[in-house]
Tab-separated table of C-alpha atoms in Angstrom:
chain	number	residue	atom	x	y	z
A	2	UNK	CA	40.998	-6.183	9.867
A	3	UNK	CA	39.010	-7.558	6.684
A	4	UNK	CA	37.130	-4.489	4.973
A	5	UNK	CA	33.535	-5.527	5.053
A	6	UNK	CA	31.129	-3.851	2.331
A	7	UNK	CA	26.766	-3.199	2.073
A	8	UNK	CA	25.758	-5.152	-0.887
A	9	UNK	CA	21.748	-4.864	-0.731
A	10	UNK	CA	19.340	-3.910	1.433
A	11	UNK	CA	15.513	-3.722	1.303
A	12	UNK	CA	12.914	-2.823	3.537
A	13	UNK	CA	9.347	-2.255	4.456
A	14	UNK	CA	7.282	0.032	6.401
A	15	UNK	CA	3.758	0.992	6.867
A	16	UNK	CA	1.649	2.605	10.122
A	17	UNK	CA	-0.537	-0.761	10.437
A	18	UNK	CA	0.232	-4.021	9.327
A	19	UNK	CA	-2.468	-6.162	11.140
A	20	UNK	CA	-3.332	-7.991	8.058
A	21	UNK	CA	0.053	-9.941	7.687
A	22	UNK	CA	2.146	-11.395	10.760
A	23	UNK	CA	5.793	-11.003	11.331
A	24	UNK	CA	7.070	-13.878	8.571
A	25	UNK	CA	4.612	-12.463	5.526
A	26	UNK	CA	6.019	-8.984	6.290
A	27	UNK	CA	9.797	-10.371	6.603
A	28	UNK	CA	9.830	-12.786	3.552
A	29	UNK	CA	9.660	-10.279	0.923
A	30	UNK	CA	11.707	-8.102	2.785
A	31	UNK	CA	14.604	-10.948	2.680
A	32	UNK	CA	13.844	-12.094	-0.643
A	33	UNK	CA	14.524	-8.925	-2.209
A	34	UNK	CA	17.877	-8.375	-0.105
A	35	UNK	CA	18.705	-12.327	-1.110
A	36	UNK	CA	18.170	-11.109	-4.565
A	37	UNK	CA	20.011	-8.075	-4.867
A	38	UNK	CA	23.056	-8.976	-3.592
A	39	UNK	CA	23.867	-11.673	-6.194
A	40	UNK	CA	24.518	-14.489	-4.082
A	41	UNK	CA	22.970	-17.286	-3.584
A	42	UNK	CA	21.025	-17.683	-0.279
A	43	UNK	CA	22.725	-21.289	0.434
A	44	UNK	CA	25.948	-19.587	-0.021
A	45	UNK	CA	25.517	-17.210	2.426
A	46	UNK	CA	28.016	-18.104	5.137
A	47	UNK	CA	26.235	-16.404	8.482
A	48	UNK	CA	22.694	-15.145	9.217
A	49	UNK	CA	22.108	-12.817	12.140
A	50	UNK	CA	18.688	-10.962	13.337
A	51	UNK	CA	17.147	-8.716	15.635
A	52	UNK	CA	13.842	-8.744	17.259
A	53	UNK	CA	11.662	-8.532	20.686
A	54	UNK	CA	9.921	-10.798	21.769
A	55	UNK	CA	8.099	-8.568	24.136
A	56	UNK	CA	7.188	-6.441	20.808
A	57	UNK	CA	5.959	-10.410	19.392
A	58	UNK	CA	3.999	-10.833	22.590
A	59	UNK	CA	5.757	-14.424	22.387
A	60	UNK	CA	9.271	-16.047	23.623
A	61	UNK	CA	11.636	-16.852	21.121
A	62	UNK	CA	9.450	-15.157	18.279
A	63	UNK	CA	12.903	-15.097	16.449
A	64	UNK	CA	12.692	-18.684	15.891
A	65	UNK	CA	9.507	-18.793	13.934
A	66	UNK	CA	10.838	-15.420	11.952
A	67	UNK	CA	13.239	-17.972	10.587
A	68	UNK	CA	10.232	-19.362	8.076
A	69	UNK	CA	11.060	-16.458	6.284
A	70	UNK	CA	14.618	-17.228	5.649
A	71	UNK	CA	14.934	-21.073	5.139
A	72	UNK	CA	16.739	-22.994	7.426
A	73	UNK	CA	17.947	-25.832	5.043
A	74	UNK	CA	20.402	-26.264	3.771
A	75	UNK	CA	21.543	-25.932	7.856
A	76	UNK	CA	22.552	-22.353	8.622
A	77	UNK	CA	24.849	-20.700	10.878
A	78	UNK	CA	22.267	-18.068	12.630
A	79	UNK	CA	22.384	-16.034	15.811
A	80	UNK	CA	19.508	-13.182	17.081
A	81	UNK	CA	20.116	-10.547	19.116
A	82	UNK	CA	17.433	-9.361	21.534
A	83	UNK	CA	17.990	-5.563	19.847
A	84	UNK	CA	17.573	-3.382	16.889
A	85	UNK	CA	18.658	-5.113	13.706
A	86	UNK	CA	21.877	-2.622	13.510
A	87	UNK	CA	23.264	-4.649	16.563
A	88	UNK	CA	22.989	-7.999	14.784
A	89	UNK	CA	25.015	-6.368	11.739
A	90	UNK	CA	27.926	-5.560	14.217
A	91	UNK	CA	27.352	-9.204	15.553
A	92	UNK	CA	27.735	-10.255	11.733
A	93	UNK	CA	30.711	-7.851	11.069
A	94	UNK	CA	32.625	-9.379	13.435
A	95	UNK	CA	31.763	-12.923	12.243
A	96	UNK	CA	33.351	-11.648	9.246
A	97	UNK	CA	36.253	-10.640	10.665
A	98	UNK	CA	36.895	-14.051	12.540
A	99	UNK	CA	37.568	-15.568	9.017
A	100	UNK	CA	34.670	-18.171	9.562
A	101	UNK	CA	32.726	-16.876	6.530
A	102	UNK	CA	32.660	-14.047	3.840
A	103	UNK	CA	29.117	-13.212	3.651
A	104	UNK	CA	26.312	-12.846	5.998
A	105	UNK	CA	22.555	-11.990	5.999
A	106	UNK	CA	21.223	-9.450	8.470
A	107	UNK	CA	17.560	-8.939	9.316
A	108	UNK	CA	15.033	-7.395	11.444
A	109	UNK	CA	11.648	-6.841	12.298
A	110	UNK	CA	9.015	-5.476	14.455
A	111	UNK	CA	5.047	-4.604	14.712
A	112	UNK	CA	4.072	-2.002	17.393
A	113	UNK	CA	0.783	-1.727	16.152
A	114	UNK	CA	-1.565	-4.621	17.548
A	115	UNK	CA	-0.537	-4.410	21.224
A	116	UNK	CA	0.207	-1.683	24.231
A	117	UNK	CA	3.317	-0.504	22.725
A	118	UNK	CA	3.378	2.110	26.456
A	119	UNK	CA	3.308	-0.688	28.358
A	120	UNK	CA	5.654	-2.547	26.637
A	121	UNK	CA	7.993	0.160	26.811
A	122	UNK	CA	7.683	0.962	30.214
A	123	UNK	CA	8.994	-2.636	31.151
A	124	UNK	CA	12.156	-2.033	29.345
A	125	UNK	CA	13.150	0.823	32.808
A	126	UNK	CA	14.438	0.491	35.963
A	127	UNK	CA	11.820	-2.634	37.499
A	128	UNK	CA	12.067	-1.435	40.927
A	129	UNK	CA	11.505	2.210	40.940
A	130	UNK	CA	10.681	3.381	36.958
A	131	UNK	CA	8.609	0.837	35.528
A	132	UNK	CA	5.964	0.507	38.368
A	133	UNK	CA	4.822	4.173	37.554
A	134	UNK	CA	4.310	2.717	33.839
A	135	UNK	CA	6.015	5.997	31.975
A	136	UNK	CA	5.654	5.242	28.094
A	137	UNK	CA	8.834	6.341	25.974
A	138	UNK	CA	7.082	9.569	24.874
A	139	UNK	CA	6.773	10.509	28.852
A	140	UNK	CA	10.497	9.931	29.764
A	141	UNK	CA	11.217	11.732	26.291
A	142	UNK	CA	9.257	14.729	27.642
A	143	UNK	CA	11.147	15.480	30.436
A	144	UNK	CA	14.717	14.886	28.580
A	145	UNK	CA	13.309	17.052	26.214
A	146	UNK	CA	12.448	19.487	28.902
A	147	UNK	CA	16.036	19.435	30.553
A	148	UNK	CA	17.428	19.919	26.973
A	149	UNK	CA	15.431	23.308	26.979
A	150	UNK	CA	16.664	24.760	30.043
A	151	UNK	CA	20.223	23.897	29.565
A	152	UNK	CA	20.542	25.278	26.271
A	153	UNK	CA	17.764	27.651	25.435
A	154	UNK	CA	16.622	25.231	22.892
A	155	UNK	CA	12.423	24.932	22.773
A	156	UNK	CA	9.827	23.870	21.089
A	157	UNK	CA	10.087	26.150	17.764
A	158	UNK	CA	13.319	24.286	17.076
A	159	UNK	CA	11.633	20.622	17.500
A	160	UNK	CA	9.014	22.145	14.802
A	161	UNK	CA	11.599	22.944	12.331
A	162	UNK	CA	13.509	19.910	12.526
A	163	UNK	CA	10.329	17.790	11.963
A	164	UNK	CA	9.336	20.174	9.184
A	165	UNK	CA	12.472	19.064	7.252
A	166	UNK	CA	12.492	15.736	8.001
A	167	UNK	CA	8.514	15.141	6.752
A	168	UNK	CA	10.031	17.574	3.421
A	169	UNK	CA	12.867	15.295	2.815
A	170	UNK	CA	10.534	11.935	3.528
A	171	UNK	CA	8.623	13.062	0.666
A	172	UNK	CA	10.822	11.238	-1.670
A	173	UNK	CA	11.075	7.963	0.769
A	174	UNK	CA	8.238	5.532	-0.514
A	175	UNK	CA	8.588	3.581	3.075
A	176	UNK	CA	7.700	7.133	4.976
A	177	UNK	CA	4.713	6.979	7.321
A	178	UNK	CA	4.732	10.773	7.639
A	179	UNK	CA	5.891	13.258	4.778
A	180	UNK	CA	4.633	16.272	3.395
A	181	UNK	CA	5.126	19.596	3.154
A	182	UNK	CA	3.898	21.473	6.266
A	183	UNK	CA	4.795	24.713	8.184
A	184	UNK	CA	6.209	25.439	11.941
A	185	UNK	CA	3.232	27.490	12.736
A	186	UNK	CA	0.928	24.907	11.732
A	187	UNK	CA	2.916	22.468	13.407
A	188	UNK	CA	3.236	24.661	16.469
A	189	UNK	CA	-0.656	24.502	16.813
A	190	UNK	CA	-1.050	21.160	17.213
A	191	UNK	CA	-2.531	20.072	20.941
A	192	UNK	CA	0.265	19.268	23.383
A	193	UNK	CA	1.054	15.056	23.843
A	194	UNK	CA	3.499	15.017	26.765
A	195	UNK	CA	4.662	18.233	27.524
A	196	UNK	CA	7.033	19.775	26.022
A	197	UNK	CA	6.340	17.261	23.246
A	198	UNK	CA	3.354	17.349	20.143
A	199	UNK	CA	2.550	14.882	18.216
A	200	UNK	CA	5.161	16.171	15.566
A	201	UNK	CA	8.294	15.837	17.801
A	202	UNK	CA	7.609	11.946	18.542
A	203	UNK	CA	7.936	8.794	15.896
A	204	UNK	CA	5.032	7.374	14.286
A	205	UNK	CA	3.400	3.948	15.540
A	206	UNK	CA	4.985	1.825	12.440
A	207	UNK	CA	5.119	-1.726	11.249
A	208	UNK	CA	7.873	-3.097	9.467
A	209	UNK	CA	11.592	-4.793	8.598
A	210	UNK	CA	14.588	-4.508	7.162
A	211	UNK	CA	17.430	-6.884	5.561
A	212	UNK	CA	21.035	-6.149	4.715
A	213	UNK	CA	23.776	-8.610	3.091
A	214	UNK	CA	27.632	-7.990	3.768
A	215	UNK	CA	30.427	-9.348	2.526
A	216	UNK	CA	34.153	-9.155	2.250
A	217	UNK	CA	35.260	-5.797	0.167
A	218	UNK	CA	36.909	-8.271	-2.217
A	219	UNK	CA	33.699	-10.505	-3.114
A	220	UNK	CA	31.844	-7.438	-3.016
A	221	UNK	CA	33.443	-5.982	-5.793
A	222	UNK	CA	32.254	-8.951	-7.867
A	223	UNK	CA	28.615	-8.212	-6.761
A	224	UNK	CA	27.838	-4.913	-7.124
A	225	UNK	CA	28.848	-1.792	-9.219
A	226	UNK	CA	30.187	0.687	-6.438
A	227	UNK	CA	30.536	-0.993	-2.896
A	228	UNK	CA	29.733	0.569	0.309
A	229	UNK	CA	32.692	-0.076	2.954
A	230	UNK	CA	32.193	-0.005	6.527
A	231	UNK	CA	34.766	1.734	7.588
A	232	UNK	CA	34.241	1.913	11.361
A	233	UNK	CA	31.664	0.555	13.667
A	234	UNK	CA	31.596	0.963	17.822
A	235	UNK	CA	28.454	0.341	20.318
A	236	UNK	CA	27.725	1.891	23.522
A	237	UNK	CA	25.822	1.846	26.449
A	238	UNK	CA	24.984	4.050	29.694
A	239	UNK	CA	23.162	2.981	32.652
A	240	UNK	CA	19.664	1.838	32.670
A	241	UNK	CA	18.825	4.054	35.261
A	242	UNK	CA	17.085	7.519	34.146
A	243	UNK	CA	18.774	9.351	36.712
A	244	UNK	CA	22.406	8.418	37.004
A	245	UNK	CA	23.242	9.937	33.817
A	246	UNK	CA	23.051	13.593	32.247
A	247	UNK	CA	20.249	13.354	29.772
A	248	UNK	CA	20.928	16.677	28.103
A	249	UNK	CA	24.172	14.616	26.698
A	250	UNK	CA	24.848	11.315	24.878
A	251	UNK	CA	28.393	10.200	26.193
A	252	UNK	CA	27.804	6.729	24.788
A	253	UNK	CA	27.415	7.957	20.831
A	254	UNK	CA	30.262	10.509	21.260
A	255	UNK	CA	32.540	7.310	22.373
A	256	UNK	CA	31.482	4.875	19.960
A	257	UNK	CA	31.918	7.964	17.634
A	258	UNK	CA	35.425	8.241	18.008
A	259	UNK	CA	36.001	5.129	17.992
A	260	UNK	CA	34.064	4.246	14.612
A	261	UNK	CA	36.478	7.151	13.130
A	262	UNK	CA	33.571	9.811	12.198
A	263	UNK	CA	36.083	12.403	12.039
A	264	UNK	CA	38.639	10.562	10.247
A	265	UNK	CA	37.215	12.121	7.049
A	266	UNK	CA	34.748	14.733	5.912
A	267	UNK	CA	31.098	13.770	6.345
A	268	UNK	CA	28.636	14.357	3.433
A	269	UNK	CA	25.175	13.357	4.938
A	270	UNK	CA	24.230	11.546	8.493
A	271	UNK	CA	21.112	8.910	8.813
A	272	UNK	CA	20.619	9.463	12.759
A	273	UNK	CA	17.853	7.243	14.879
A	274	UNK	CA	16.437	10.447	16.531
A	275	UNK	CA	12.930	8.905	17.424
A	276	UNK	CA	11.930	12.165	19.135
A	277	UNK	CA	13.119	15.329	17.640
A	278	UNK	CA	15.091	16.756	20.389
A	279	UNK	CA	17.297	13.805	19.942
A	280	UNK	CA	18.366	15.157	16.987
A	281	UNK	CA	19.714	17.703	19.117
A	282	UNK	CA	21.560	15.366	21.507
A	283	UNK	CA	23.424	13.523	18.868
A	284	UNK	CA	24.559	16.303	16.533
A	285	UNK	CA	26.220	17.635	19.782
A	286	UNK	CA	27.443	14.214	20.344
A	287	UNK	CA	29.189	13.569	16.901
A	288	UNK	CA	30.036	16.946	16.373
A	289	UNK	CA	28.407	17.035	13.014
A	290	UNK	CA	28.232	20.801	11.999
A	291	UNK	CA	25.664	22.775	9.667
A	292	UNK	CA	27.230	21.836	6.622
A	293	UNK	CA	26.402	18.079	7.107
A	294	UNK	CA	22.893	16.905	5.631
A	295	UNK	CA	20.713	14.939	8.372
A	296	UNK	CA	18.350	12.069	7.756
A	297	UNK	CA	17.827	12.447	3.757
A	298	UNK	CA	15.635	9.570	4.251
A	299	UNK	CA	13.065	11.903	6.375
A	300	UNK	CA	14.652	9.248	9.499
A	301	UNK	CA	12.538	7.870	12.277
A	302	UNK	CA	10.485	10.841	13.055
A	303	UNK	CA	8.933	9.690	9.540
A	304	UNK	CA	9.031	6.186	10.155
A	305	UNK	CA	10.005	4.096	13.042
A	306	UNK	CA	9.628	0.458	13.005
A	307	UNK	CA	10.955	-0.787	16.372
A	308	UNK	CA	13.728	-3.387	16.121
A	309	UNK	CA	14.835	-2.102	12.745
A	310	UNK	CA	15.035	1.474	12.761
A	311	UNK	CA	18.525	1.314	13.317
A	312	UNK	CA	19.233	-0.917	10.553
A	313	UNK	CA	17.348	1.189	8.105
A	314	UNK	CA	19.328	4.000	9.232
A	315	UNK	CA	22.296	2.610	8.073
A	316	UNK	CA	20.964	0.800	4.924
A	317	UNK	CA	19.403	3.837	3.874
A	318	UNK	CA	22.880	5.863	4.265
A	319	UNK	CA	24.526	2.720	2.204
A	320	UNK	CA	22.248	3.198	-0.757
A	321	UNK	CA	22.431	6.774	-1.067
A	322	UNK	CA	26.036	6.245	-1.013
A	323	UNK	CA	25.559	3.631	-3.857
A	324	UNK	CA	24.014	5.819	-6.071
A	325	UNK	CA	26.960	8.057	-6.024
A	326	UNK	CA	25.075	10.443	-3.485
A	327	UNK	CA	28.016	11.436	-1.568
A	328	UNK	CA	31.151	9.871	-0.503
A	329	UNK	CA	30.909	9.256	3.033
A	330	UNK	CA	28.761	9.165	5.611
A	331	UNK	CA	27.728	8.331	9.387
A	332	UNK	CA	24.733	6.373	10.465
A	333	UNK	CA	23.486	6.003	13.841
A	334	UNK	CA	21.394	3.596	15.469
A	335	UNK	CA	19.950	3.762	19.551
A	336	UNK	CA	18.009	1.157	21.804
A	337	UNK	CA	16.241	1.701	24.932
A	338	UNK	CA	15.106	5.060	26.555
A	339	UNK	CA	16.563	8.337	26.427
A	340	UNK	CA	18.997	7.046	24.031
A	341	UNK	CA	20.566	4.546	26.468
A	342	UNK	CA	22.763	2.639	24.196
A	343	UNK	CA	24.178	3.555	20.979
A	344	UNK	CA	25.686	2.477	17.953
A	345	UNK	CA	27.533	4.434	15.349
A	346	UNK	CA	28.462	3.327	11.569
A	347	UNK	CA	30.886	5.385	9.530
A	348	UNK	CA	30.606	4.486	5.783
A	349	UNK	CA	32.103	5.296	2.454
A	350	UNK	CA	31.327	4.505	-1.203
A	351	UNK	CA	34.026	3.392	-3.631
C-alpha cells in the first residue's frame, strides 16, 4: 500500500448563498486548495468530486461544476453521486493503483434555494417511505426517539452536546451556528419534530470543500508536517428504515475496524453527526471514550453543507493535526438517512 498524505484543504460555508451559483462558490474554494498545496494544478494527476444533482435541481450538475476547476490541459476526473469524503476514497485508491501521485478532491452543495424536505424524502424507500414525504428531521425524530427508550438517553443530553459543539464553533470562521448558550435556554426552545428542537438538527447551509492528496513521499516536499491517512473503510446498511436497528450503527463500527481506529490512541474525532443524537450512535459505534475530544470544529450541528460535510469533517481533523494539534485522529463522514452508509478516516500527523 502507498501511504497517501492531506496537503491542503479549504472550504466555505454560509446559511444562504443565493447570490452566487454552485461554480462562484466552488472556484475560490479550489483555488485556494490548488494554492496551498504547492503544486501546480496541470500537474495534478486525478480530480474526483462529489455532488447531487437532485440538491442542483439539474442532471449532471457535476459537469458544469467543472468551470471551476479547468478542464485543459485534459484531466483525468470522475464524480461520485455522494458526499465529497466518498470521492477522496475514490481518489485514494487511484493513488494506490500507481496511475498518478496526486489528486484533487472537491465538493459542493446549496440546500438553500429549493425544498430541501422534499428532496430528502426521495432519497427513502420509493414504494412505501417516500410517498408519505418524511423530511430527514422526521425520520431523525423517531431514531432519536428509539435511542431514548433503549438507553435512557433524552433530550437534556441532545442540549448539552449542542451546547458544546456551538462553544467550540466559536473559533470556526465557516460556523453557521456558535455561541455561547445554556441547556436550559436551549431546553426552552419550541419542539420541531418531536423529540427533536431546533438545536438537535443541522443548520440549512450553503457551501464546499476541496482537499489535495498525494503520495507521503511528494508530500513531504510540499508541506511542513504531513497528514497520513492511515486507514480508510466505507459502509452501508439497507435503505430500508425498518430492516435495521436504528439505535446502532453496524456500518461505522465495521468500516471502523477496518480503517484501524483502535490501532493507536485517539486525540480528537471530527464526526458527521447532523442531528445530535447521532453523536450518540457513533461514539457507541467507534468506541471512542470520554477522554477523546469530539468535533473541535463545532461539526455539522454548526454547519452542514450537504455533499461536503463529510469532507470537511475530515479536512478539518487534517489541519488541526497540521498545526501540531494532536497526533492522531478519526474522522467520520455519513450519507443518506439515519446514518445509512458510513465512512470512517483514521489520520495521523508526522
Amino acid at each position: 500500500m502507498r501511504d497517501v498524505a492531506i496537503v491542503s484543504f479549504a472550504q466555505s460555508a454560509r446559511a444562504d448563498e443565493s447570490g452566487r451559483n454552485e461554480v462562484e462558490i466552488l472556484m475560490p474554494v479550489v483555488k485556494q486548495a490548488v494554492q496551498a498545496c504547492g503544486i501546480p494544478r496541470h500537474e495534478i494527476g486525478f480530480t474526483c468530486s462529489g455532488s447531487s444533482d437532485y440538491l442542483a435541481g439539474q442532471p449532471f450538475s457535476f459537469v458544469g461544476a467543472l468551470d471551476a476547476v479547468g478542464a485543459w490541459p485534459p484531466i483525468k476526473e470522475s464524480h461520485v453521486e455522494m458526499d465529497g469524503a466518498w470521492a477522496l476514497y475514490e481518489s485514494w485508491i487511484k493513488i494506490q493503483t500507481g496511475e498518478v501521485d496526486s489528486a484533487l478532491v472537491y465538493s459542493f452543495g446549496k440546500s438553500s434555494p429549493g425544498d430541501i424536505a422534499m428532496v430528502q424524502a426521495l432519497q427513502l424507500d420509493p414504494y412505501c417511505v417516500t410517498p408519505l414525504w418524511p423530511d430527514w428531521d422526521s425520520v431523525a425524530a423517531l431514531q432519536a426517539r428509539l435511542l431514548f427508550e433503549a438507553t435512557g438517553k433524552g433530550e437534556r443530553d441532545l442540549a448539552e452536546i449542542a451546547v458544546r459543539s456551538r462553544k467550540s464553533a466559536q473559533s470556526n470562521p465557516h460556523a453557521v451556528v456558535s455561541g455561547e448558550t445554556t441547556v436550559e435556554a436551549l431546553l426552552a426552545e419550541p419542539m420541531h419534530h418531536s423529540p427533536l428542537r431546533p438545536h438537535a438538527c443541522p443548520p440549512v447551509t450553503d457551501g464546499a470543500a476541496a482537499v489535495v492528496i498525494a503520495t507521503l513521499e511528494k508530500a513531504r516536499d510540499l508541506v511542513e508536517r504531513p497528514v497520513v491517512i492511515r486507514g480508510i473503510d466505507h459502509r452501508i446498511e439497507p435503505a430500508h428504515l425498518g430492516t435495521r436497528d436504528l439505535t446502532r450503527s453496524p456500518s461505522t463500527e465495521s468500516a471502523g475496524e477496518k480503517a484501524g481506529v483502535h490501532q493507536g490512541a485517539v486525540d480528537f474525532a471530527e464526526l458527521q453527526a447532523p442531528y445530535a443524537h447521532q453523536e450518540l450512535i457513533l461514539r457507541q459505534a467507534l468506541k471512542l471514550g470520554d477522554g477523546v475530544a469530539i468535533n473541535p470544529s463545532g461539526g455539522a450541528l454548526c454547519s452542514h453543507p450537504l455533499m461536503a460535510t463529510g469532507l470537511v469533517r475530515i479536512g478539518e481533523a487534517a489541519s488541526r493535526l497540521a498545526r501540531g494539534e494532536g497526533n492522531r485522529a478519526v474522522a467520520h463522514a455519513t450519507q443518506g438517512a439515519c446514518l445509512q452508509q458510513n465512512l470512517v478516516c483514521v489520520l495521523e500527523g508526522l
